[in-house]
Amino acid sequence: MCGIIGYVGHREAAPILFASLQKLEYRGYDSYGFATLHQRKIWIRKNKGKISEAGFEKLPGTIGIGHTRWATHGNVEKTNAHPHVDCEKHVAIVHNGIIENFEILKKRLKKDGHKFRSQTDSEIIAHLIENNIGAGVEEAVRRAMLVLGGRSAVVVISRDFDGIIAARTGSPLIVGVGENEYYIASDIPAFLNRTNKVMYLDDGQMVIIEKNKAPVFKDIKSNDIIKKRIITIDWDAEQIEKGKYKHYMIKEIMEQKETIIRALNQDSRAIKKVANEIDKAFGVFLTGCGTAGKVCLTGEYIFSNIANKHVNYVTSSEFPNYKNFLTKKTLLIAVSQSGETADVLEAVKVAKEKGVKVISITNVKGSTLDRMSDYTFLINAGPEKAVASTKATTAQLAILYLLAYSLAKNIDHGKRLLLETASKINDMLNPRYEEHIKKIAKRLHRKKDIFIIGRGFNYPMALESAIKIQEVSYIHAQGFAGGELKHGPIALIEKNTPCIVLTKGEDDHDIISNAMEVKARGGLVIGVGPKRYGVFDLWIKTPSVGVLSPIVNIIPIQLLAYHLGLFRGCEIDTPRNLAKSVTVK
Ligand code: F6R
């Protein structure tokens, strides 16, 4: 949510900022802007819409910052695009986050005579810095950060300082270490083609990157210097390119031929140890948001069916309401592709305050979630760039299955089943299969509603299917537990209303009855599963994998969502109103 990039080095900053910001566009794409520093003057260009080259090449200097926006406060207007400056243009800032006390701060600043140019909360940071500029820019940034409420990442250039100053109170910031040059960004892909050496900024810390000097990290409150290690990231730059594919989404769907196997590449001792913790815990919660939340909900069924263990899923934004049930004996499993979702981090914070042990399942090593957790399982899916999550979903599910099988003292059997499933997915994802789904998408792409039903393990996947279709094709889609339809939503079924029915190929009688109920009201029934039941008007075959059916059933829906989006001319990788990692509450 909002992408930030900064550069300090010996090369022209503008082209580097431009290329890096394009790589961060999945974090927000309603407007963008750059500022560079040259001969003690700040140069700025900004624009509405997706990143284009308009004017960026005219910015001189070897120090600069850039921002791609996902609007929170203030419309999508050029004036609201970052960077923002103070009254006298001492500084230019880019910001990711939300300043919760911005109204009070803005009122105060206005009273002091500051003139605002935008409707954003972010602009107040520039004016707060200006208020203390007499103390030196580093100290002025530090003082500004001390009064900001909420979660923020801020990067600043100043006409009085030959470098960049950045600070973090919640939203992610990572320093990329090059040869006598440094990057600072909200996500690693921004600079991965230039360096894979990074230094993490933790909450409550700032970094001063002066040209030709090593970065200095400090604690914002105490102003004490903090020592940092350089960490090498094992992602390579090629992984973040589309390669032969038209969109990241289809590339990432297809990568599921390998990613499930990669997810299984876990230390067995760690799996067993965590399974043992789950066993011993008094109260186990799973938490996540959106798609990761649906993975967690599937986890309830996985642990119940495979390991006879009761775990509770609570969507992260609601998790703080459960704090009275948390004790030192509780265990929290947090699932997040990015490891930076604000609601998830808040849930983890609340849990940690109660002494809860936190296990995380994430794709990003060194992410805030990884660093807050007592133990992390990395899903090893490689960078996921399309806003719609696909390969991370099935990899996260694979880890929950591994844990459940380990808890049931049957880990080898579980691994075997998962490997067999991975090989069946490999066979399934062939061009003929995609073509079949494309034909169904063509038939459905003008529909105004699509319903999806499932039972048991496939109920959460019905909810996830709806998310995929909504975000990629903008068709109104809704998922239900099969049994719930008759309690109200069936009133929405008209002649030819599509209803996708997720099945397992065994014990399907109840969901098939629900499909019949839809059919009896004229609905168009699209079956997904290993068996072609008579009630299906259309059928998408998936392999027979028993309790692992969520993993195989969601993949054709990802493909369907992709092709629906294509037929409808949607922005597949960067759907409207969305951003990849949601770093605001
Ligand atoms: C949907 C989607 C979102 C994310 C959610 C959590 O395709 O991607 O619903 O699943 O924003 O993101 P992470 O997993 O990064 O915490």
XYZ file of C-alpha atoms and ligand atoms in Angstrom:
601
model
C 0.000 0.000 0.000
C 1.912 2.976 -1.394
C 5.349 2.167 -2.719
C 8.392 4.155 -1.642
C 11.841 4.295 -3.176
C 14.908 6.380 -2.375
C 18.393 6.469 -3.901
C 21.725 7.911 -2.744
C 24.753 7.200 -4.918
C 26.950 8.256 -7.777
C 24.537 7.741 -10.692
C 21.657 9.886 -11.987
C 18.828 9.163 -9.539
C 15.783 9.792 -11.777
C 16.049 6.771 -14.121
C 16.793 4.490 -11.159
C 13.829 5.834 -9.213
C 11.598 5.473 -12.240
C 12.565 1.835 -12.893
C 12.302 0.948 -9.214
C 8.937 2.572 -8.814
C 7.565 0.608 -11.758
C 8.553 -2.545 -9.896
C 6.621 -1.310 -6.863
C 3.496 -0.352 -8.746
C 1.580 -3.326 -7.324
C 1.621 -1.451 -3.995
C -0.534 1.398 -5.310
C -1.130 2.958 -8.666
C -3.471 5.933 -8.572
C -0.716 8.563 -8.838
C 3.039 8.867 -8.518
C 5.849 11.338 -8.096
C 9.589 11.907 -7.765
C 11.874 14.457 -6.112
C 15.610 14.812 -6.602
C 18.273 16.951 -5.014
C 20.679 18.934 -7.140
C 22.831 21.904 -6.178
C 20.920 22.342 -2.926
C 17.619 22.567 -4.750
C 14.702 20.130 -4.701
C 13.223 19.174 -8.095
C 9.771 17.613 -8.219
C 7.558 15.871 -10.812
C 4.229 14.213 -10.090
C 1.294 12.890 -12.017
C -2.091 11.218 -11.759
C -2.572 7.637 -12.956
C -0.124 4.845 -13.559
C 3.580 5.520 -13.865
C 4.548 7.031 -17.192
C 7.669 8.879 -18.159
C 6.177 12.374 -18.123
C 8.977 14.688 -17.110
C 10.887 12.296 -14.887
C 14.021 12.361 -17.072
C 14.364 16.096 -16.575
C 15.142 15.692 -12.877
C 18.849 16.206 -12.171
C 20.873 14.856 -9.247
C 22.205 11.659 -7.737
C 19.931 11.687 -4.691
C 16.182 11.269 -4.898
C 12.915 9.774 -3.715
C 9.818 8.379 -5.439
C 6.332 7.288 -4.477
C 3.406 5.431 -5.983
C 0.161 6.182 -4.182
C -2.852 4.266 -2.930
C -5.140 7.044 -1.760
C -6.281 7.177 1.852
C -6.749 10.867 2.740
C -7.639 13.042 -0.242
C -8.850 12.273 -3.772
C -6.749 10.934 -6.572
C -5.386 14.302 -7.727
C -1.959 15.480 -8.830
C -1.774 17.812 -5.823
C -2.304 14.860 -3.484
C 0.423 12.775 -5.137
C 3.724 12.568 -3.236
C 6.380 13.948 -2.675
C 5.069 16.732 -0.470
C 7.021 19.797 0.552
C 6.895 22.311 3.414
C 6.132 26.015 2.955
C 9.727 27.012 2.153
C 10.660 23.803 0.298
C 13.362 22.876 2.821
C 12.367 19.228 2.456
C 10.433 16.824 0.239
C 8.898 13.753 1.803
C 7.234 10.524 0.705
C 5.057 8.625 3.125
C 3.332 5.280 3.455
C 0.812 4.840 6.244
C -1.894 6.730 8.057
C -1.371 9.512 10.565
C -4.153 8.921 13.043
C -3.808 12.285 14.823
C -3.457 14.277 11.607
C -6.461 16.533 12.180
C -5.117 17.854 15.490
C -1.612 18.226 14.046
C -2.863 20.000 10.935
C -4.958 22.434 12.962
C -1.926 23.267 15.092
C 0.344 23.714 12.085
C -2.212 25.940 10.352
C -2.423 28.066 13.476
C 1.378 28.422 13.326
C 0.961 29.822 9.807
C 1.797 26.772 7.656
C 0.139 26.729 4.242
C -1.105 23.355 2.946
C -1.247 22.472 -0.738
C -2.892 19.036 -0.543
C -5.682 17.241 1.299
C -3.355 14.456 2.451
C -2.386 13.566 5.978
C 1.182 13.005 4.682
C 1.862 16.692 3.944
C 1.849 17.533 7.630
C 5.130 15.616 7.990
C 6.912 18.147 5.759
C 5.532 21.032 7.834
C 6.370 19.315 11.127
C 9.961 18.956 9.915
C 9.987 22.616 8.848
C 8.928 23.604 12.368
C 12.166 22.153 13.761
C 14.497 22.729 10.840
C 16.639 25.035 12.977
C 17.763 21.980 14.965
C 19.155 20.375 11.785
C 17.225 18.175 9.376
C 18.050 14.878 11.084
C 16.792 16.114 14.436
C 13.779 17.769 12.772
C 12.776 14.438 11.184
C 13.235 12.657 14.501
C 11.041 15.173 16.326
C 8.361 14.956 13.636
C 8.273 11.164 13.933
C 7.833 11.405 17.700
C 4.497 13.180 17.361
C 2.984 11.106 14.530
C 0.208 8.760 15.644
C -0.576 5.589 13.649
C 1.755 3.645 11.391
C 4.170 5.313 9.007
C 7.226 4.977 6.827
C 8.754 8.294 5.795
C 11.641 9.117 3.467
C 12.979 12.665 3.322
C 15.387 14.678 1.200
C 16.445 18.144 2.236
C 18.263 20.961 0.495
C 20.443 21.114 3.632
C 21.583 17.489 3.618
C 23.533 15.494 1.051
C 21.600 12.257 1.377
C 18.362 10.722 2.604
C 16.806 10.405 6.029
C 14.156 7.749 6.573
C 12.137 6.635 9.548
C 9.725 3.850 10.332
C 6.925 3.594 12.869
C 4.960 0.648 11.515
C 5.097 0.551 7.727
C 7.970 -1.354 6.100
C 11.281 0.158 4.916
C 14.334 -1.749 3.761
C 17.780 -0.418 2.853
C 19.397 -1.983 -0.220
C 23.200 -1.965 -0.098
C 25.022 -1.464 -3.413
C 28.610 -0.489 -4.323
C 28.984 2.911 -2.729
C 25.280 3.495 -3.339
C 22.158 2.829 -1.293
C 18.471 2.312 -1.936
C 15.602 2.539 0.481
C 12.253 1.007 -0.390
C 9.058 -0.383 1.012
C 9.692 -3.717 -0.672
C 12.731 -5.641 -1.908
C 11.649 -6.043 -5.584
C 12.199 -2.282 -5.964
C 15.970 -2.754 -6.066
C 16.465 -6.512 -6.432
C 17.884 -6.163 -9.952
C 20.660 -3.990 -8.479
C 21.410 -5.636 -5.138
C 20.239 -8.519 -2.971
C 22.001 -7.222 0.142
C 19.660 -5.563 2.581
C 19.467 -3.967 6.016
C 16.103 -3.897 7.775
C 14.736 -0.906 9.585
C 12.675 -1.951 12.601
C 9.759 -0.086 14.113
C 10.831 3.015 16.018
C 14.076 3.342 14.047
C 15.464 5.829 11.558
C 18.360 5.715 9.140
C 20.612 8.498 7.928
C 22.177 7.762 4.552
C 24.719 10.426 3.695
C 26.464 10.323 0.328
C 29.800 8.432 0.397
C 29.211 7.264 3.975
C 27.808 4.079 5.509
C 24.199 4.370 6.712
C 23.702 5.182 10.387
C 20.714 3.577 12.127
C 19.229 5.193 15.215
C 16.459 4.656 17.706
C 13.910 7.450 17.175
C 13.067 7.864 20.854
C 16.513 7.661 22.469
C 18.565 8.829 19.455
C 21.022 5.989 20.258
C 22.967 4.425 17.387
C 21.926 0.850 16.494
C 24.207 -1.714 14.853
C 22.767 -3.568 11.834
C 23.777 -6.642 9.889
C 23.716 -6.909 6.100
C 21.441 -9.801 5.068
C 21.559 -11.520 1.672
C 18.179 -12.283 0.082
C 17.956 -15.453 -1.970
C 15.358 -14.195 -4.483
C 16.801 -13.378 -7.871
C 15.821 -10.568 -10.196
C 14.454 -12.910 -12.879
C 11.806 -14.178 -10.490
C 10.238 -10.748 -10.455
C 9.925 -10.487 -14.244
C 6.916 -11.705 -16.241
C 9.099 -13.755 -18.586
C 7.065 -15.303 -21.401
C 3.741 -14.476 -19.723
C 1.472 -11.537 -20.426
C 0.620 -10.980 -16.778
C 2.115 -11.822 -13.413
C -1.139 -13.462 -12.405
C -0.993 -16.187 -15.067
C 2.742 -16.667 -14.457
C 2.089 -17.139 -10.766
C -0.857 -19.495 -11.374
C 1.351 -21.641 -13.592
C 4.181 -21.595 -11.059
C 1.956 -23.723 -8.834
C 3.388 -26.678 -10.745
C 6.470 -26.217 -8.548
C 5.555 -23.975 -5.630
C 3.687 -26.614 -3.642
C 6.769 -28.817 -3.737
C 8.906 -25.850 -2.694
C 6.556 -25.135 0.225
C 7.179 -28.660 1.482
C 10.845 -27.889 1.769
C 10.638 -27.341 5.536
C 12.775 -28.526 8.393
C 10.853 -31.606 9.633
C 12.075 -31.012 13.171
C 10.516 -27.535 13.106
C 7.230 -28.911 11.750
C 7.161 -31.529 14.505
C 8.120 -28.998 17.186
C 5.383 -26.577 16.155
C 2.857 -29.433 15.836
C 3.771 -30.325 19.402
C 3.193 -26.701 20.488
C -0.214 -26.785 18.788
C -0.989 -29.973 20.690
C 0.041 -28.516 24.060
C -1.530 -25.099 23.599
C -4.704 -24.139 25.400
C -6.464 -22.318 22.587
C -5.015 -22.149 19.071
C -5.945 -19.264 16.782
C -5.317 -18.803 13.082
C -5.355 -15.282 11.744
C -4.993 -13.580 8.369
C -6.814 -11.230 5.986
C -8.543 -11.653 2.631
C -7.225 -14.672 0.787
C -4.822 -15.579 3.594
C -7.838 -15.430 5.911
C -9.620 -17.981 3.727
C -6.537 -20.191 4.017
C -6.844 -19.878 7.803
C -10.530 -20.784 7.681
C -9.603 -23.867 5.640
C -7.121 -24.553 8.455
C -10.035 -25.065 10.869
C -11.251 -27.938 8.674
C -7.741 -29.276 8.089
C -6.879 -29.516 11.793
C -10.301 -30.831 12.728
C -10.427 -33.556 10.065
C -6.827 -34.646 9.952
C -5.658 -34.099 13.522
C -8.905 -33.964 15.499
C -7.767 -30.597 16.868
C -9.941 -27.563 17.458
C -8.375 -24.362 16.135
C -10.180 -21.048 15.684
C -9.903 -18.687 12.773
C -10.383 -15.009 13.503
C -9.967 -12.429 10.743
C -7.056 -10.233 11.809
C -8.917 -6.917 11.929
C -11.302 -8.453 14.500
C -8.659 -10.339 16.438
C -8.122 -7.593 19.067
C -11.723 -8.237 20.207
C -10.625 -11.708 21.303
C -7.859 -10.498 23.572
C -9.682 -11.567 26.720
C -9.307 -15.188 25.614
C -5.543 -14.956 25.234
C -3.141 -16.336 27.844
C 0.466 -17.484 27.916
C -0.806 -20.929 26.901
C -2.472 -19.666 23.700
C -0.810 -20.171 20.334
C -1.366 -17.871 17.359
C -0.636 -18.896 13.773
C -0.536 -15.813 11.546
C -0.721 -16.288 7.773
C 0.346 -13.497 5.427
C 1.956 -13.599 1.994
C 3.642 -10.217 2.426
C 4.201 -10.346 6.158
C 3.376 -6.626 6.160
C -0.429 -6.501 6.381
C -1.220 -3.955 9.101
C -4.248 -5.841 10.466
C -2.181 -9.021 10.839
C 0.657 -7.170 12.547
C -1.806 -5.533 14.915
C -3.281 -8.960 15.787
C 0.208 -10.283 16.477
C 1.025 -7.251 18.614
C -2.107 -7.756 20.706
C -1.252 -11.459 21.099
C 2.337 -10.767 22.099
C 1.220 -8.288 24.738
C -0.640 -11.212 26.329
C 2.422 -13.469 26.195
C 1.021 -15.589 23.322
C 3.517 -17.580 21.246
C 3.339 -16.590 17.563
C 4.044 -18.853 14.600
C 3.906 -17.281 11.179
C 3.482 -18.574 7.656
C 4.761 -16.005 5.184
C 6.468 -15.611 1.839
C 8.813 -12.788 2.778
C 11.915 -13.462 4.802
C 12.741 -10.513 7.014
C 9.217 -9.095 6.763
C 7.810 -7.481 9.886
C 5.691 -10.555 10.606
C 8.716 -12.838 10.279
C 10.649 -10.657 12.683
C 7.813 -10.448 15.220
C 7.220 -14.208 15.315
C 8.668 -16.851 17.586
C 8.967 -19.162 14.607
C 8.389 -18.607 10.880
C 7.616 -21.052 8.114
C 8.653 -19.473 4.811
C 6.440 -20.741 2.016
C 9.264 -20.399 -0.552
C 6.876 -19.366 -3.342
C 9.193 -16.665 -4.729
C 7.978 -13.075 -5.147
C 4.225 -12.766 -5.743
C 3.616 -9.606 -7.759
C 0.048 -9.823 -9.058
C -2.298 -8.162 -6.607
C -4.518 -11.256 -6.683
C -2.856 -13.897 -4.554
C -2.567 -17.344 -6.173
C 0.595 -19.354 -5.633
C 0.964 -18.123 -2.051
C -2.507 -19.497 -1.253
C -1.776 -23.082 -2.201
C 1.692 -22.955 -0.609
C 0.197 -21.672 2.672
C -2.388 -24.463 2.569
C 0.384 -27.022 2.022
C 2.083 -25.917 5.243
C -1.141 -26.138 7.253
C -1.634 -29.678 5.930
C 1.931 -30.590 6.909
C 1.373 -29.306 10.435
C -1.932 -31.163 10.768
C -0.445 -34.419 9.512
C 2.469 -34.002 11.873
C 0.058 -33.402 14.751
C -1.725 -36.614 13.732
C 1.695 -38.367 13.867
C 1.413 -39.051 10.168
C 3.766 -36.530 8.588
C 5.306 -38.885 6.040
C 1.882 -39.879 4.762
C 0.906 -36.183 4.592
C 4.038 -35.304 2.646
C 3.403 -38.143 0.218
C -0.177 -36.981 -0.384
C 0.994 -33.408 -0.938
C 3.689 -34.518 -3.377
C 1.151 -36.637 -5.290
C -1.168 -33.627 -5.389
C 1.640 -31.420 -6.696
C 2.307 -33.874 -9.504
C -1.418 -34.000 -10.391
C -1.450 -30.194 -10.519
C 1.494 -30.338 -12.878
C -0.524 -32.569 -15.207
C -3.677 -30.483 -14.823
C -2.098 -27.134 -15.755
C -1.734 -27.833 -19.478
C -2.776 -25.594 -22.409
C -5.882 -27.729 -23.171
C -7.092 -27.281 -19.601
C -6.615 -23.527 -19.755
C -8.422 -23.429 -23.115
C -11.432 -25.244 -21.605
C -11.604 -22.744 -18.746
C -11.224 -19.881 -21.202
C -14.318 -21.109 -23.062
C -16.299 -21.144 -19.829
C -15.011 -17.649 -19.039
C -16.176 -16.472 -22.447
C -19.637 -17.800 -21.682
C -19.750 -16.156 -18.249
C -17.974 -12.857 -18.787
C -21.106 -10.761 -19.331
C -22.940 -12.133 -16.295
C -23.647 -9.663 -13.539
C -23.437 -12.163 -10.670
C -21.615 -15.419 -10.044
C -22.281 -17.555 -6.978
C -19.961 -20.200 -5.624
C -20.888 -22.902 -3.142
C -18.896 -25.517 -1.265
C -19.179 -27.588 1.883
C -16.612 -28.596 4.491
C -13.068 -28.032 3.213
C -14.481 -26.433 0.100
C -16.608 -23.853 1.903
C -13.632 -21.510 2.595
C -12.535 -22.049 -0.999
C -15.986 -20.913 -2.183
C -15.322 -17.673 -0.286
C -11.836 -17.432 -1.786
C -13.227 -18.089 -5.280
C -15.495 -15.089 -4.843
C -12.538 -12.873 -3.878
C -10.595 -13.958 -6.976
C -13.502 -13.320 -9.364
C -14.428 -9.980 -7.766
C -10.962 -8.485 -7.759
C -9.811 -9.583 -11.202
C -13.034 -9.344 -13.260
C -15.153 -6.904 -11.165
C -18.119 -9.270 -11.549
C -20.217 -9.423 -8.423
C -19.308 -12.822 -6.958
C -20.328 -14.343 -3.649
C -19.362 -17.568 -1.954
C -21.599 -19.520 0.412
C -21.612 -22.689 2.431
C -23.747 -24.994 0.267
C -26.256 -25.509 3.071
C -26.745 -21.783 3.593
C -28.086 -20.994 0.164
C -31.609 -22.117 0.977
C -31.646 -19.817 4.024
C -31.803 -16.675 1.924
C -29.342 -16.239 -0.943
C -31.247 -18.685 -3.177
C -33.706 -15.814 -3.737
C -31.016 -14.314 -6.003
C -30.951 -17.278 -8.399
C -32.697 -16.488 -11.677
C -32.721 -18.202 -15.052
C -29.088 -18.800 -16.091
C -27.513 -17.277 -12.971
C -24.137 -19.041 -12.802
C -23.400 -21.031 -9.670
C -20.045 -22.755 -9.326
C -20.195 -25.894 -7.200
C -16.954 -27.101 -5.575
C -16.893 -30.846 -4.990
C -14.458 -33.494 -3.748
C -15.465 -36.540 -5.776
C -16.521 -38.381 -2.596
C -19.202 -37.636 0.042
C -20.646 -35.060 -2.326
C -24.345 -35.928 -1.876
C -25.192 -32.836 0.191
C -23.457 -30.341 -2.067
C -25.023 -32.015 -5.086
C -28.458 -31.595 -3.443
C -27.648 -27.898 -3.083
C -26.629 -27.789 -6.752
C -30.002 -29.391 -7.621
C -31.777 -26.665 -5.659
C -30.019 -24.067 -7.808
C -30.778 -25.954 -10.992
C -34.463 -26.285 -10.054
C -34.608 -22.463 -10.036
C -33.089 -22.150 -13.484
C -29.481 -21.567 -12.378
C -26.531 -22.529 -14.580
C -24.542 -25.083 -12.600
C -20.788 -25.246 -13.173
C -19.221 -28.159 -11.353
C -15.604 -28.247 -10.205
C -14.262 -31.586 -8.990
C -13.141 -35.056 -10.001
C -16.597 -36.435 -10.984
C -19.012 -35.198 -13.607
C -22.370 -35.243 -11.796
C -25.586 -35.167 -13.869
C -26.633 -31.826 -12.399
C -23.625 -30.010 -13.923
C -24.322 -27.922 -17.029
C -20.590 -27.304 -17.368
C -17.729 -29.131 -15.686
C -14.138 -28.312 -14.777
C -12.319 -31.464 -13.839
C -9.875 -31.481 -10.938
C -7.859 -34.450 -9.677
C -9.213 -36.665 -6.948
C -7.131 -35.832 -3.856
C -9.637 -36.327 -0.991
C -9.026 -33.965 1.926
C -6.561 -31.965 -0.160
C -9.296 -30.852 -2.563
C -9.072 -27.130 -1.579
C -5.591 -27.016 -3.117
C -6.685 -28.402 -6.477
C -10.115 -26.769 -6.648
C -8.947 -23.203 -6.210
C -6.517 -23.353 -9.148
C -9.142 -23.576 -11.957
C -11.032 -20.733 -10.274
C -7.866 -18.629 -10.357
C -7.661 -19.384 -14.079
C -11.339 -18.609 -14.546
C -10.970 -15.272 -12.749
C -7.960 -14.472 -14.931
C -9.819 -15.173 -18.186
C -12.977 -13.411 -17.012
C -10.787 -10.386 -16.330
C -9.177 -10.629 -19.769
C -12.535 -10.873 -21.579
C -13.778 -7.867 -19.658
C -10.649 -5.829 -20.432
C -9.672 -5.451 -16.776
C -6.269 -4.480 -15.403
C -5.331 -7.998 -14.382
C -2.266 -7.447 -12.212
C -3.296 -4.123 -10.755
C -7.073 -4.151 -10.226
C -8.799 -0.864 -9.435
C -8.880 0.317 -5.820
C -6.555 -2.429 -4.601
C -2.921 -2.719 -3.566
C -0.749 -5.730 -2.935
C 0.183 -5.289 0.679
C -2.308 -3.469 2.820
C -0.168 -1.619 5.315
C -2.962 0.518 6.737
C -5.635 -0.576 9.206
C -6.589 -11.288 -2.617
C -5.477 -10.804 -1.838
C -5.726 -10.170 -0.519
C -4.629 -10.590 0.474
C -4.770 -9.833 1.791
C -3.716 -10.274 2.781
O -6.162 -11.927 -3.771
O -4.359 -10.907 -2.268
O -6.979 -10.478 -0.033
O -4.724 -11.962 0.675
O -4.666 -8.467 1.568
O -2.427 -10.077 2.280
P -1.185 -10.803 2.922
O -1.313 -12.271 2.631
O 0.003 -10.196 2.291
O -1.270 -10.561 4.402
